[in-house]
Amino acid sequence: AKQGQTWEGFASFNGNMPMTIGADGAPDWMQIEVEGNTIKMSGTPTTVGAVSFAIAATNCNGTNIATHTVSFDVQSATV
């Protein structure tokens, strides 16, 4: 990802629906959208540096299905 440039990423979870999907610790500049079993993470990074946050899915019984750490670096847009 580059500072000041739009970034987006997607993740999908397998399992029985309905499920609850969410993110914890995502940066302020990031928007989180969930549709079905897919989470879309998007936005425009405002600072340079490492980004790391968790995404998770739970089923209707509240049983944890899966968790994943999303990590990437935001680099300066200037060369």
Tab-separated table of N, CA and C in Angstrom:
chain	number	residue	atom	x	y	z
A	1	ALA	N	0.846	-1.182	0.000
A	1	ALA	CA	0.000	0.000	0.000
A	1	ALA	C	0.888	1.241	0.000
A	2	LYS	N	0.349	2.307	-0.556
A	2	LYS	CA	1.088	3.569	-0.604
A	2	LYS	C	0.288	4.662	0.089
A	3	GLN	N	0.998	5.497	0.831
A	3	GLN	CA	0.384	6.614	1.535
A	3	GLN	C	-0.337	7.517	0.537
A	4	GLY	N	-1.591	7.879	0.854
A	4	GLY	CA	-2.355	8.782	0.014
A	4	GLY	C	-3.002	8.142	-1.203
A	5	GLN	N	-2.826	6.825	-1.375
A	5	GLN	CA	-3.420	6.123	-2.515
A	5	GLN	C	-4.401	5.068	-2.000
A	6	THR	N	-5.516	4.927	-2.685
A	6	THR	CA	-6.557	3.988	-2.266
A	6	THR	C	-6.026	2.565	-2.236
A	7	TRP	N	-6.374	1.855	-1.169
A	7	TRP	CA	-5.997	0.450	-0.990
A	7	TRP	C	-7.265	-0.327	-0.691
A	8	GLU	N	-7.350	-1.573	-1.169
A	8	GLU	CA	-8.444	-2.437	-0.757
A	8	GLU	C	-7.994	-3.882	-0.749
A	9	GLY	N	-8.613	-4.634	0.137
A	9	GLY	CA	-8.340	-6.055	0.253
A	9	GLY	C	-9.614	-6.786	0.636
A	10	PHE	N	-9.650	-8.073	0.334
A	10	PHE	CA	-10.820	-8.890	0.609
A	10	PHE	C	-10.386	-10.173	1.295
A	11	ALA	N	-11.273	-10.727	2.123
A	11	ALA	CA	-11.062	-12.052	2.703
A	11	ALA	C	-12.417	-12.724	2.782
A	12	SER	N	-12.440	-14.027	2.532
A	12	SER	CA	-13.674	-14.801	2.629
A	12	SER	C	-13.476	-15.931	3.625
A	13	PHE	N	-14.538	-16.241	4.344
A	13	PHE	CA	-14.528	-17.319	5.313
A	13	PHE	C	-15.469	-18.419	4.854
A	14	ASN	N	-15.061	-19.673	5.036
A	14	ASN	CA	-15.905	-20.823	4.725
A	14	ASN	C	-16.627	-21.265	5.982
A	15	GLY	N	-17.850	-21.736	5.822
A	15	GLY	CA	-18.608	-22.232	6.965
A	15	GLY	C	-20.083	-22.027	6.747
A	16	ASN	N	-20.860	-22.544	7.683
A	16	ASN	CA	-22.308	-22.427	7.599
A	16	ASN	C	-22.747	-21.017	7.938
A	17	MET	N	-23.709	-20.542	7.181
A	17	MET	CA	-24.283	-19.227	7.442
A	17	MET	C	-25.454	-19.419	8.401
A	18	PRO	N	-25.878	-18.466	9.190
A	18	PRO	CA	-25.284	-17.136	9.221
A	18	PRO	C	-24.006	-17.116	10.041
A	19	MET	N	-23.138	-16.193	9.732
A	19	MET	CA	-21.927	-15.993	10.514
A	19	MET	C	-21.721	-14.499	10.718
A	20	THR	N	-20.999	-14.170	11.767
A	20	THR	CA	-20.654	-12.784	12.053
A	20	THR	C	-19.187	-12.602	11.731
A	21	ILE	N	-18.887	-11.581	10.947
A	21	ILE	CA	-17.512	-11.301	10.543
A	21	ILE	C	-17.181	-9.878	10.971
A	22	GLY	N	-15.970	-9.685	11.484
A	22	GLY	CA	-15.577	-8.349	11.889
A	22	GLY	C	-14.074	-8.187	11.932
A	23	ALA	N	-13.663	-6.960	12.204
A	23	ALA	CA	-12.245	-6.610	12.302
A	23	ALA	C	-12.002	-5.941	13.641
A	24	ASP	N	-10.819	-6.160	14.204
A	24	ASP	CA	-10.435	-5.552	15.473
A	24	ASP	C	-9.055	-4.922	15.323
A	25	GLY	N	-8.972	-3.626	15.613
A	25	GLY	CA	-7.688	-2.946	15.570
A	25	GLY	C	-7.330	-2.373	14.214
A	26	ALA	N	-8.288	-2.309	13.289
A	26	ALA	CA	-8.012	-1.722	11.973
A	26	ALA	C	-7.726	-0.230	12.134
A	27	PRO	N	-6.882	0.343	11.268
A	27	PRO	CA	-6.556	1.767	11.388
A	27	PRO	C	-7.782	2.649	11.130
A	28	ASP	N	-7.745	3.871	11.640
A	28	ASP	CA	-8.869	4.804	11.505
A	28	ASP	C	-9.236	5.099	10.056
A	29	TRP	N	-8.274	5.059	9.146
A	29	TRP	CA	-8.547	5.394	7.756
A	29	TRP	C	-9.252	4.275	6.993
A	30	MET	N	-9.367	3.101	7.598
A	30	MET	CA	-9.902	1.938	6.898
A	30	MET	C	-11.400	1.761	7.139
A	31	GLN	N	-12.133	1.513	6.060
A	31	GLN	CA	-13.540	1.169	6.150
A	31	GLN	C	-13.679	-0.347	6.036
A	32	ILE	N	-14.596	-0.901	6.840
A	32	ILE	CA	-14.843	-2.336	6.845
A	32	ILE	C	-16.273	-2.564	6.370
A	33	GLU	N	-16.435	-3.407	5.358
A	33	GLU	CA	-17.758	-3.771	4.863
A	33	GLU	C	-17.857	-5.293	4.828
A	34	VAL	N	-18.979	-5.817	5.316
A	34	VAL	CA	-19.198	-7.262	5.319
A	34	VAL	C	-20.432	-7.576	4.494
A	35	GLU	N	-20.290	-8.552	3.601
A	35	GLU	CA	-21.423	-9.044	2.837
A	35	GLU	C	-21.325	-10.556	2.763
A	36	GLY	N	-22.300	-11.233	3.344
A	36	GLY	CA	-22.272	-12.694	3.364
A	36	GLY	C	-21.074	-13.187	4.152
A	37	ASN	N	-20.228	-13.964	3.490
A	37	ASN	CA	-19.042	-14.515	4.163
A	37	ASN	C	-17.758	-13.784	3.768
A	38	THR	N	-17.884	-12.572	3.197
A	38	THR	CA	-16.718	-11.820	2.717
A	38	THR	C	-16.598	-10.489	3.447
A	39	ILE	N	-15.368	-10.129	3.778
A	39	ILE	CA	-15.079	-8.837	4.382
A	39	ILE	C	-14.231	-8.030	3.398
A	40	LYS	N	-14.641	-6.790	3.171
A	40	LYS	CA	-13.880	-5.876	2.312
A	40	LYS	C	-13.257	-4.820	3.217
A	41	MET	N	-11.961	-4.620	3.049
A	41	MET	CA	-11.203	-3.630	3.816
A	41	MET	C	-10.680	-2.620	2.811
A	42	SER	N	-10.986	-1.327	2.992
A	42	SER	CA	-10.551	-0.349	2.005
A	42	SER	C	-10.342	1.010	2.652
A	43	GLY	N	-9.626	1.858	1.940
A	43	GLY	CA	-9.405	3.214	2.408
A	43	GLY	C	-8.119	3.780	1.837
A	44	THR	N	-7.776	4.974	2.317
A	44	THR	CA	-6.575	5.664	1.867
A	44	THR	C	-5.645	5.860	3.054
A	45	PRO	N	-4.519	5.137	3.083
A	45	PRO	CA	-3.585	5.269	4.200
A	45	PRO	C	-3.099	6.706	4.369
A	46	THR	N	-3.096	7.176	5.611
A	46	THR	CA	-2.688	8.546	5.896
A	46	THR	C	-1.266	8.645	6.444
A	47	THR	N	-0.722	7.526	6.910
A	47	THR	CA	0.630	7.529	7.470
A	47	THR	C	1.436	6.366	6.911
A	48	VAL	N	2.739	6.498	6.950
A	48	VAL	CA	3.668	5.456	6.511
A	48	VAL	C	3.957	4.549	7.696
A	49	GLY	N	4.107	3.248	7.447
A	49	GLY	CA	4.480	2.316	8.501
A	49	GLY	C	3.709	1.013	8.411
A	50	ALA	N	3.944	0.164	9.398
A	50	ALA	CA	3.324	-1.160	9.443
A	50	ALA	C	1.871	-1.055	9.893
A	51	VAL	N	1.025	-1.857	9.264
A	51	VAL	CA	-0.383	-1.982	9.629
A	51	VAL	C	-0.629	-3.438	9.984
A	52	SER	N	-1.291	-3.688	11.100
A	52	SER	CA	-1.608	-5.050	11.509
A	52	SER	C	-2.899	-5.020	12.319
A	53	PHE	N	-3.834	-5.897	11.964
A	53	PHE	CA	-5.092	-5.995	12.690
A	53	PHE	C	-5.673	-7.391	12.475
A	54	ALA	N	-6.685	-7.730	13.249
A	54	ALA	CA	-7.276	-9.063	13.191
A	54	ALA	C	-8.643	-9.023	12.522
A	55	ILE	N	-8.936	-10.070	11.755
A	55	ILE	CA	-10.282	-10.296	11.258
A	55	ILE	C	-10.721	-11.662	11.772
A	56	ALA	N	-12.020	-11.817	12.013
A	56	ALA	CA	-12.511	-13.065	12.573
A	56	ALA	C	-13.933	-13.334	12.119
A	57	ALA	N	-14.312	-14.615	12.132
A	57	ALA	CA	-15.669	-15.036	11.818
A	57	ALA	C	-16.145	-15.977	12.909
A	58	THR	N	-17.382	-15.777	13.342
A	58	THR	CA	-18.019	-16.683	14.297
A	58	THR	C	-19.359	-17.129	13.735
A	59	ASN	N	-19.794	-18.336	14.116
A	59	ASN	CA	-21.081	-18.811	13.626
A	59	ASN	C	-22.210	-18.327	14.533
A	60	CYS	N	-23.436	-18.711	14.199
A	60	CYS	CA	-24.594	-18.222	14.945
A	60	CYS	C	-24.613	-18.699	16.393
A	61	ASN	N	-23.839	-19.740	16.739
A	61	ASN	CA	-23.745	-20.219	18.120
A	61	ASN	C	-22.678	-19.473	18.911
A	62	GLY	N	-21.949	-18.561	18.241
A	62	GLY	CA	-20.878	-17.832	18.908
A	62	GLY	C	-19.580	-18.599	18.984
A	63	THR	N	-19.506	-19.706	18.269
A	63	THR	CA	-18.293	-20.519	18.243
A	63	THR	C	-17.324	-19.927	17.223
A	64	ASN	N	-16.088	-19.731	17.622
A	64	ASN	CA	-15.093	-19.148	16.735
A	64	ASN	C	-14.823	-20.076	15.562
A	65	ILE	N	-14.988	-19.584	14.358
A	65	ILE	CA	-14.691	-20.378	13.170
A	65	ILE	C	-13.235	-20.155	12.750
A	66	ALA	N	-12.859	-18.886	12.629
A	66	ALA	CA	-11.509	-18.596	12.140
A	66	ALA	C	-11.099	-17.185	12.518
A	67	THR	N	-9.811	-17.021	12.751
A	67	THR	CA	-9.233	-15.693	12.941
A	67	THR	C	-8.002	-15.590	12.048
A	68	HIS	N	-7.700	-14.379	11.640
A	68	HIS	CA	-6.546	-14.161	10.774
A	68	HIS	C	-5.979	-12.773	11.065
A	69	THR	N	-4.676	-12.660	11.064
A	69	THR	CA	-4.031	-11.364	11.213
A	69	THR	C	-3.686	-10.832	9.831
A	70	VAL	N	-4.139	-9.620	9.558
A	70	VAL	CA	-3.831	-8.941	8.293
A	70	VAL	C	-2.678	-7.980	8.580
A	71	SER	N	-1.591	-8.107	7.844
A	71	SER	CA	-0.420	-7.247	8.037
A	71	SER	C	0.131	-6.804	6.691
A	72	PHE	N	0.469	-5.528	6.598
A	72	PHE	CA	1.128	-5.010	5.408
A	72	PHE	C	1.806	-3.693	5.773
A	73	ASP	N	2.684	-3.241	4.900
A	73	ASP	CA	3.397	-1.990	5.101
A	73	ASP	C	2.834	-0.912	4.193
A	74	VAL	N	2.687	0.291	4.734
A	74	VAL	CA	2.312	1.451	3.956
A	74	VAL	C	3.602	2.204	3.659
A	75	GLN	N	3.882	2.393	2.371
A	75	GLN	CA	5.115	3.071	1.960
A	75	GLN	C	4.791	4.466	1.463
A	76	SER	N	5.782	5.298	1.462
A	76	SER	CA	5.636	6.660	0.952
A	76	SER	C	5.301	6.615	-0.531
A	77	ALA	N	4.412	7.478	-0.961
A	77	ALA	CA	4.031	7.521	-2.378
A	77	ALA	C	5.106	8.193	-3.232
A	78	THR	N	6.015	8.933	-2.605
A	78	THR	CA	7.086	9.592	-3.353
A	78	THR	C	8.246	8.624	-3.573
A	79	VAL	N	8.915	8.773	-4.683
A	79	VAL	CA	10.041	7.887	-5.015
A	79	VAL	C	11.332	8.480	-4.536
